[in-house]
Amino acid sequence: MDNSTAHPVDNSLHGRTVVVTGGTRGVGAGIARAFAEAGAQVLACARRPPERPLAGVEFIPLDLRDPPAVRACFAALPRLDVLVNNAGGTPYRLLADADAERHAKVVELNLITPLTASLAAYEHLRRNRGSIVMVGSVSGGRPSPGSAAYGAAKAGLANLAASMAVEWAPEVRVNTLVVGMVRTEPAHLHYGGPDGLAAVSRTVPLGRLAAPADVGAAAVFLACDAAGYISGASLQVHGGGERPAFLAAATAGGDVRTDCADAAATRGGLPRTTAAGQESPGASPVPEER
């Protein structure tokens, strides 16, 4: 193949407009910062403004559960190249502890609002051959006791993204970030201080929880030209996942047994609460497990 006439890929995002839903705190703020640092014009949509302004990020007040307001917001944009559907989350809630209507609200926030925003953004994205990044969760691919409706919604989100990638090709690329545990500011409230954080971190093969910037970097990659042939994909951003449970019962490999036993003891009594994007009514201020 003759590469003499090939042009270098431009991976900068200068001149592009990016909307990040739930982009004012936690993972969403990390994503918004990453796009701003890549040179994009970034708009963060959420119900509440950030506690501190984010450099290079414009805040737009928006309740994503209000479809007419969402459509009006996107229609008013002069340009849109990338939509990051990050807003979502859930409080810890066992299935039998709430009625179906309460669980339906979790599904609405984590599945229906990304669909609403994507439909509202479609014409902009089609015109500019843009892309959508869905922020999914490891909870969508394994049992999620205490957040079952959330896990079901995230499983649906991954399927929605895959179908959307086929229907809207070739004009719009659609991909999903499958995100694991993320360390945000109030992590110590959930995991019991430094010792708890250290024990939980040992359950991750890379030895630490993700930082919001890790998720942001992955989102920027999927949106830039380097990922121009990637669509309908699920990119796992979970530090290698979770060690198999059987290792905790293994009779060999003392270090592995100790690490897993510590992790099991730490995690066994902890609720798996998510606060992705901090958009969920009543969601606890806890570290984000997408």
Tab-separated table of C-alpha atoms in Angstrom:
chain	number	residue	atom	x	y	z
A	1	MET	CA	0.000	0.000	0.000
A	2	ASP	CA	1.355	3.423	-0.988
A	3	ASN	CA	1.186	5.771	2.006
A	4	SER	CA	2.943	8.646	0.283
A	5	THR	CA	-0.294	10.602	-0.069
A	6	ALA	CA	-1.760	9.710	3.321
A	7	HIS	CA	-2.689	12.595	5.573
A	8	PRO	CA	-2.005	12.546	9.314
A	9	VAL	CA	-5.064	12.087	11.509
A	10	ASP	CA	-6.073	15.249	13.360
A	11	ASN	CA	-7.026	14.140	16.871
A	12	SER	CA	-7.590	17.609	18.270
A	13	LEU	CA	-11.137	18.737	18.963
A	14	HIS	CA	-10.615	22.418	18.203
A	15	GLY	CA	-13.688	23.914	16.579
A	16	ARG	CA	-16.005	21.155	17.780
A	17	THR	CA	-18.874	21.570	20.202
A	18	VAL	CA	-19.465	18.924	22.861
A	19	VAL	CA	-22.441	18.491	25.191
A	20	VAL	CA	-21.876	16.487	28.380
A	21	THR	CA	-25.028	15.646	30.288
A	22	GLY	CA	-24.589	15.629	34.057
A	23	GLY	CA	-21.263	17.334	33.408
A	24	THR	CA	-20.997	19.438	36.550
A	25	ARG	CA	-19.514	17.053	39.114
A	26	GLY	CA	-17.900	13.663	39.592
A	27	VAL	CA	-17.373	11.644	36.432
A	28	GLY	CA	-19.274	14.182	34.347
A	29	ALA	CA	-16.981	17.000	35.409
A	30	GLY	CA	-13.958	14.845	34.591
A	31	ILE	CA	-15.336	14.224	31.110
A	32	ALA	CA	-16.125	17.904	30.576
A	33	ARG	CA	-12.599	18.918	31.658
A	34	ALA	CA	-11.012	16.380	29.324
A	35	PHE	CA	-12.887	17.723	26.304
A	36	ALA	CA	-12.073	21.317	27.253
A	37	GLU	CA	-8.385	20.413	27.522
A	38	ALA	CA	-8.633	18.824	24.058
A	39	GLY	CA	-9.709	22.194	22.669
A	40	ALA	CA	-13.460	21.651	22.302
A	41	GLN	CA	-16.202	24.077	23.214
A	42	VAL	CA	-17.899	22.230	26.076
A	43	LEU	CA	-21.446	22.636	27.338
A	44	ALA	CA	-22.427	20.865	30.576
A	45	CYS	CA	-26.145	20.208	31.033
A	46	ALA	CA	-27.500	19.483	34.500
A	47	ARG	CA	-30.191	20.564	36.914
A	48	ARG	CA	-27.729	22.269	39.241
A	49	PRO	CA	-24.618	24.316	38.479
A	50	PRO	CA	-21.173	23.111	39.557
A	51	GLU	CA	-20.006	24.124	43.013
A	52	ARG	CA	-17.039	25.771	41.325
A	53	PRO	CA	-16.940	26.859	37.674
A	54	LEU	CA	-15.074	24.450	35.402
A	55	ALA	CA	-12.458	26.109	33.220
A	56	GLY	CA	-13.532	26.125	29.596
A	57	VAL	CA	-16.964	24.634	30.353
A	58	GLU	CA	-20.256	26.496	29.960
A	59	PHE	CA	-23.133	25.439	32.215
A	60	ILE	CA	-26.640	25.031	30.782
A	61	PRO	CA	-29.448	24.392	33.292
A	62	LEU	CA	-31.573	21.516	32.035
A	63	ASP	CA	-33.755	18.783	33.504
A	64	LEU	CA	-33.061	15.871	31.195
A	65	ARG	CA	-36.290	14.182	32.272
A	66	ASP	CA	-38.284	16.963	30.574
A	67	PRO	CA	-38.358	15.974	26.867
A	68	PRO	CA	-39.779	19.274	25.550
A	69	ALA	CA	-37.084	21.199	27.420
A	70	VAL	CA	-34.396	18.858	26.073
A	71	ARG	CA	-35.612	19.275	22.500
A	72	ALA	CA	-35.739	23.062	22.879
A	73	CYS	CA	-32.233	23.152	24.360
A	74	PHE	CA	-30.653	21.171	21.528
A	75	ALA	CA	-32.636	22.996	18.849
A	76	ALA	CA	-31.178	26.279	20.109
A	77	LEU	CA	-27.572	25.123	19.699
A	78	PRO	CA	-25.833	26.588	16.655
A	79	ARG	CA	-23.650	23.492	16.322
A	80	LEU	CA	-23.079	20.105	17.937
A	81	ASP	CA	-20.409	17.531	17.128
A	82	VAL	CA	-20.315	15.230	20.162
A	83	LEU	CA	-22.916	14.200	22.726
A	84	VAL	CA	-21.763	12.449	25.893
A	85	ASN	CA	-24.705	10.862	27.712
A	86	ASN	CA	-23.273	10.747	31.225
A	87	ALA	CA	-26.133	11.799	33.509
A	88	GLY	CA	-27.530	8.974	35.604
A	89	GLY	CA	-27.287	7.181	38.901
A	90	THR	CA	-29.319	5.586	41.660
A	91	PRO	CA	-29.517	5.385	45.428
A	92	TYR	CA	-28.995	1.988	47.051
A	93	ARG	CA	-32.397	0.308	46.975
A	94	LEU	CA	-33.261	-3.378	47.275
A	95	LEU	CA	-35.988	-4.435	44.869
A	96	ALA	CA	-38.507	-5.387	47.542
A	97	ASP	CA	-37.961	-2.133	49.440
A	98	ALA	CA	-39.698	0.037	46.832
A	99	ASP	CA	-42.597	-0.159	44.435
A	100	ALA	CA	-42.265	-0.491	40.679
A	101	GLU	CA	-42.849	3.212	40.143
A	102	ARG	CA	-39.725	4.092	42.136
A	103	HIS	CA	-37.607	1.639	40.183
A	104	ALA	CA	-39.097	2.956	36.932
A	105	LYS	CA	-37.697	6.392	37.725
A	106	VAL	CA	-34.204	4.891	37.846
A	107	VAL	CA	-34.770	3.257	34.458
A	108	GLU	CA	-36.091	6.547	33.086
A	109	LEU	CA	-33.045	8.494	34.224
A	110	ASN	CA	-30.462	5.970	33.044
A	111	LEU	CA	-32.047	4.742	29.809
A	112	ILE	CA	-34.831	7.028	28.598
A	113	THR	CA	-33.030	10.336	29.141
A	114	PRO	CA	-30.006	9.266	27.030
A	115	LEU	CA	-32.443	8.257	24.289
A	116	THR	CA	-34.254	11.593	24.605
A	117	ALA	CA	-31.021	13.577	24.373
A	118	SER	CA	-29.720	11.491	21.465
A	119	LEU	CA	-32.899	12.003	19.453
A	120	ALA	CA	-32.808	15.728	20.178
A	121	ALA	CA	-29.169	15.895	19.047
A	122	TYR	CA	-29.540	13.684	15.973
A	123	GLU	CA	-29.959	16.318	13.253
A	124	HIS	CA	-26.938	18.277	14.491
A	125	LEU	CA	-24.818	15.144	14.681
A	126	ARG	CA	-25.945	13.807	11.310
A	127	ARG	CA	-25.127	17.105	9.639
A	128	ASN	CA	-21.646	17.265	11.171
A	129	ARG	CA	-20.901	13.513	11.026
A	130	GLY	CA	-20.577	13.576	14.788
A	131	SER	CA	-20.581	10.968	17.506
A	132	ILE	CA	-22.339	9.887	20.678
A	133	VAL	CA	-20.599	8.443	23.725
A	134	MET	CA	-22.843	6.575	26.155
A	135	VAL	CA	-21.477	6.271	29.681
A	136	GLY	CA	-22.435	2.765	30.687
A	137	SER	CA	-21.504	0.613	33.652
A	138	VAL	CA	-20.098	-2.728	34.652
A	139	SER	CA	-23.418	-3.041	36.495
A	140	GLY	CA	-25.056	-3.657	33.126
A	141	GLY	CA	-23.091	-6.843	32.598
A	142	ARG	CA	-23.350	-8.621	35.929
A	143	PRO	CA	-25.819	-8.926	38.848
A	144	SER	CA	-26.239	-5.661	40.719
A	145	PRO	CA	-27.958	-6.347	44.062
A	146	GLY	CA	-29.093	-3.095	45.607
A	147	SER	CA	-29.124	-1.372	42.229
A	148	ALA	CA	-30.950	-3.867	40.023
A	149	ALA	CA	-33.010	-1.308	38.113
A	150	TYR	CA	-29.831	0.671	37.440
A	151	GLY	CA	-28.021	-2.418	36.148
A	152	ALA	CA	-30.967	-3.315	33.928
A	153	ALA	CA	-31.064	0.224	32.534
A	154	LYS	CA	-27.324	0.189	31.798
A	155	ALA	CA	-27.662	-3.169	30.033
A	156	GLY	CA	-30.405	-1.606	27.937
A	157	LEU	CA	-28.231	1.436	27.262
A	158	ALA	CA	-25.469	-0.705	25.762
A	159	ASN	CA	-27.987	-2.437	23.500
A	160	LEU	CA	-29.534	0.900	22.548
A	161	ALA	CA	-26.111	2.251	21.582
A	162	ALA	CA	-25.327	-0.794	19.442
A	163	SER	CA	-28.653	-0.501	17.607
A	164	MET	CA	-28.269	3.250	17.232
A	165	ALA	CA	-24.802	2.747	15.739
A	166	VAL	CA	-26.334	0.614	12.976
A	167	GLU	CA	-29.388	2.784	12.314
A	168	TRP	CA	-27.496	6.079	12.238
A	169	ALA	CA	-24.417	4.948	10.323
A	170	PRO	CA	-22.487	6.221	8.509
A	171	GLU	CA	-23.257	9.784	9.562
A	172	VAL	CA	-23.177	9.269	13.345
A	173	ARG	CA	-20.853	7.010	15.323
A	174	VAL	CA	-22.173	5.644	18.640
A	175	ASN	CA	-20.088	3.902	21.318
A	176	THR	CA	-20.333	2.981	24.993
A	177	LEU	CA	-17.879	3.364	27.846
A	178	VAL	CA	-18.319	0.484	30.295
A	179	VAL	CA	-17.104	2.141	33.481
A	180	GLY	CA	-16.218	0.493	36.772
A	181	MET	CA	-15.658	2.023	40.208
A	182	VAL	CA	-14.595	5.659	40.132
A	183	ARG	CA	-13.001	7.533	43.006
A	184	THR	CA	-14.681	10.900	43.484
A	185	GLU	CA	-14.444	13.414	46.320
A	186	PRO	CA	-16.824	11.742	48.812
A	187	ALA	CA	-15.383	8.237	48.351
A	188	HIS	CA	-14.301	8.057	51.980
A	189	LEU	CA	-17.937	8.392	53.098
A	190	HIS	CA	-18.778	5.142	51.321
A	191	TYR	CA	-15.697	3.012	51.870
A	192	GLY	CA	-14.806	4.018	55.414
A	193	GLY	CA	-11.676	6.099	54.999
A	194	PRO	CA	-8.198	5.256	53.689
A	195	ASP	CA	-8.203	1.626	54.867
A	196	GLY	CA	-11.521	0.888	53.180
A	197	LEU	CA	-10.446	2.594	49.978
A	198	ALA	CA	-7.205	0.625	49.964
A	199	ALA	CA	-9.048	-2.685	50.464
A	200	VAL	CA	-11.541	-1.953	47.684
A	201	SER	CA	-8.739	-0.805	45.384
A	202	ARG	CA	-7.052	-4.195	45.841
A	203	THR	CA	-10.038	-5.858	44.191
A	204	VAL	CA	-9.172	-4.028	40.960
A	205	PRO	CA	-6.370	-5.671	38.951
A	206	LEU	CA	-4.699	-2.311	38.270
A	207	GLY	CA	-4.703	-1.657	42.020
A	208	ARG	CA	-6.775	1.514	42.164
A	209	LEU	CA	-10.188	2.978	41.466
A	210	ALA	CA	-10.535	5.059	38.324
A	211	ALA	CA	-10.229	8.817	38.452
A	212	PRO	CA	-12.798	10.940	36.569
A	213	ALA	CA	-9.941	11.974	34.274
A	214	ASP	CA	-9.498	8.321	33.219
A	215	VAL	CA	-13.082	8.212	32.011
A	216	GLY	CA	-12.686	11.614	30.373
A	217	ALA	CA	-9.635	10.498	28.411
A	218	ALA	CA	-11.501	7.440	27.114
A	219	ALA	CA	-14.477	9.593	26.076
A	220	VAL	CA	-12.217	12.005	24.201
A	221	PHE	CA	-10.591	9.088	22.381
A	222	LEU	CA	-13.927	7.711	21.187
A	223	ALA	CA	-14.954	11.167	19.960
A	224	CYS	CA	-11.751	12.055	18.094
A	225	ASP	CA	-10.643	11.118	14.588
A	226	ALA	CA	-8.365	8.354	15.885
A	227	ALA	CA	-11.551	6.384	16.597
A	228	GLY	CA	-13.065	7.237	13.217
A	229	TYR	CA	-13.680	3.579	12.348
A	230	ILE	CA	-14.975	2.614	15.790
A	231	SER	CA	-18.760	2.484	16.149
A	232	GLY	CA	-21.101	0.167	18.010
A	233	ALA	CA	-18.279	-0.725	20.399
A	234	SER	CA	-18.136	-1.054	24.178
A	235	LEU	CA	-14.848	0.144	25.666
A	236	GLN	CA	-14.238	-1.238	29.145
A	237	VAL	CA	-12.790	1.325	31.547
A	238	HIS	CA	-12.635	-0.718	34.738
A	239	GLY	CA	-8.972	-1.333	35.520
A	240	GLY	CA	-9.140	-4.964	34.463
A	241	GLY	CA	-12.494	-5.769	36.049
A	242	GLU	CA	-12.951	-7.783	39.231
A	243	ARG	CA	-10.966	-10.795	40.386
A	244	PRO	CA	-12.971	-14.030	40.132
A	245	ALA	CA	-14.760	-14.814	43.393
A	246	PHE	CA	-13.308	-18.324	43.576
A	247	LEU	CA	-9.886	-16.835	44.280
A	248	ALA	CA	-11.100	-15.843	47.741
A	249	ALA	CA	-11.545	-19.538	48.544
A	250	ALA	CA	-8.330	-20.740	46.919
A	251	THR	CA	-5.951	-22.732	49.094
A	252	ALA	CA	-2.798	-21.542	47.342
A	253	GLY	CA	-1.303	-18.125	46.697
A	254	GLY	CA	-1.332	-16.465	50.095
A	255	ASP	CA	-1.152	-12.903	48.835
A	256	VAL	CA	-4.107	-13.408	46.523
A	257	ARG	CA	-6.154	-15.001	49.307
A	258	THR	CA	-5.335	-12.165	51.690
A	259	ASP	CA	-6.178	-9.482	49.190
A	260	CYS	CA	-9.459	-11.108	48.230
A	261	ALA	CA	-10.409	-11.834	51.835
A	262	ASP	CA	-9.749	-8.219	52.748
A	263	ALA	CA	-11.810	-7.100	49.816
A	264	ALA	CA	-14.665	-9.463	50.604
A	265	ALA	CA	-14.757	-8.325	54.217
A	266	THR	CA	-14.759	-4.696	53.177
A	267	ARG	CA	-17.303	-4.973	50.411
A	268	GLY	CA	-19.588	-7.523	52.032
A	269	GLY	CA	-21.253	-5.007	54.313
A	270	LEU	CA	-21.295	-2.081	51.917
A	271	PRO	CA	-24.215	-0.986	49.798
A	272	ARG	CA	-23.420	-0.671	46.098
A	273	THR	CA	-24.674	2.829	45.588
A	274	THR	CA	-24.118	4.813	42.428
A	275	ALA	CA	-24.217	8.522	41.875
A	276	ALA	CA	-23.220	8.805	38.260
A	277	GLY	CA	-23.521	12.413	37.198
A	278	GLN	CA	-25.223	13.180	40.522
A	279	GLU	CA	-28.526	13.642	38.681
A	280	SER	CA	-30.641	11.118	40.551
A	281	PRO	CA	-33.107	12.591	43.050
A	282	GLY	CA	-32.023	11.529	46.492
A	283	ALA	CA	-28.854	9.852	45.300
A	284	SER	CA	-26.273	9.594	48.034
A	285	PRO	CA	-22.986	11.514	47.612
A	286	VAL	CA	-20.877	8.407	47.133
A	287	PRO	CA	-18.151	7.258	44.750
A	288	GLU	CA	-19.382	6.370	41.330
A	289	GLU	CA	-19.612	2.771	40.207
A	290	ARG	CA	-20.809	3.066	36.637
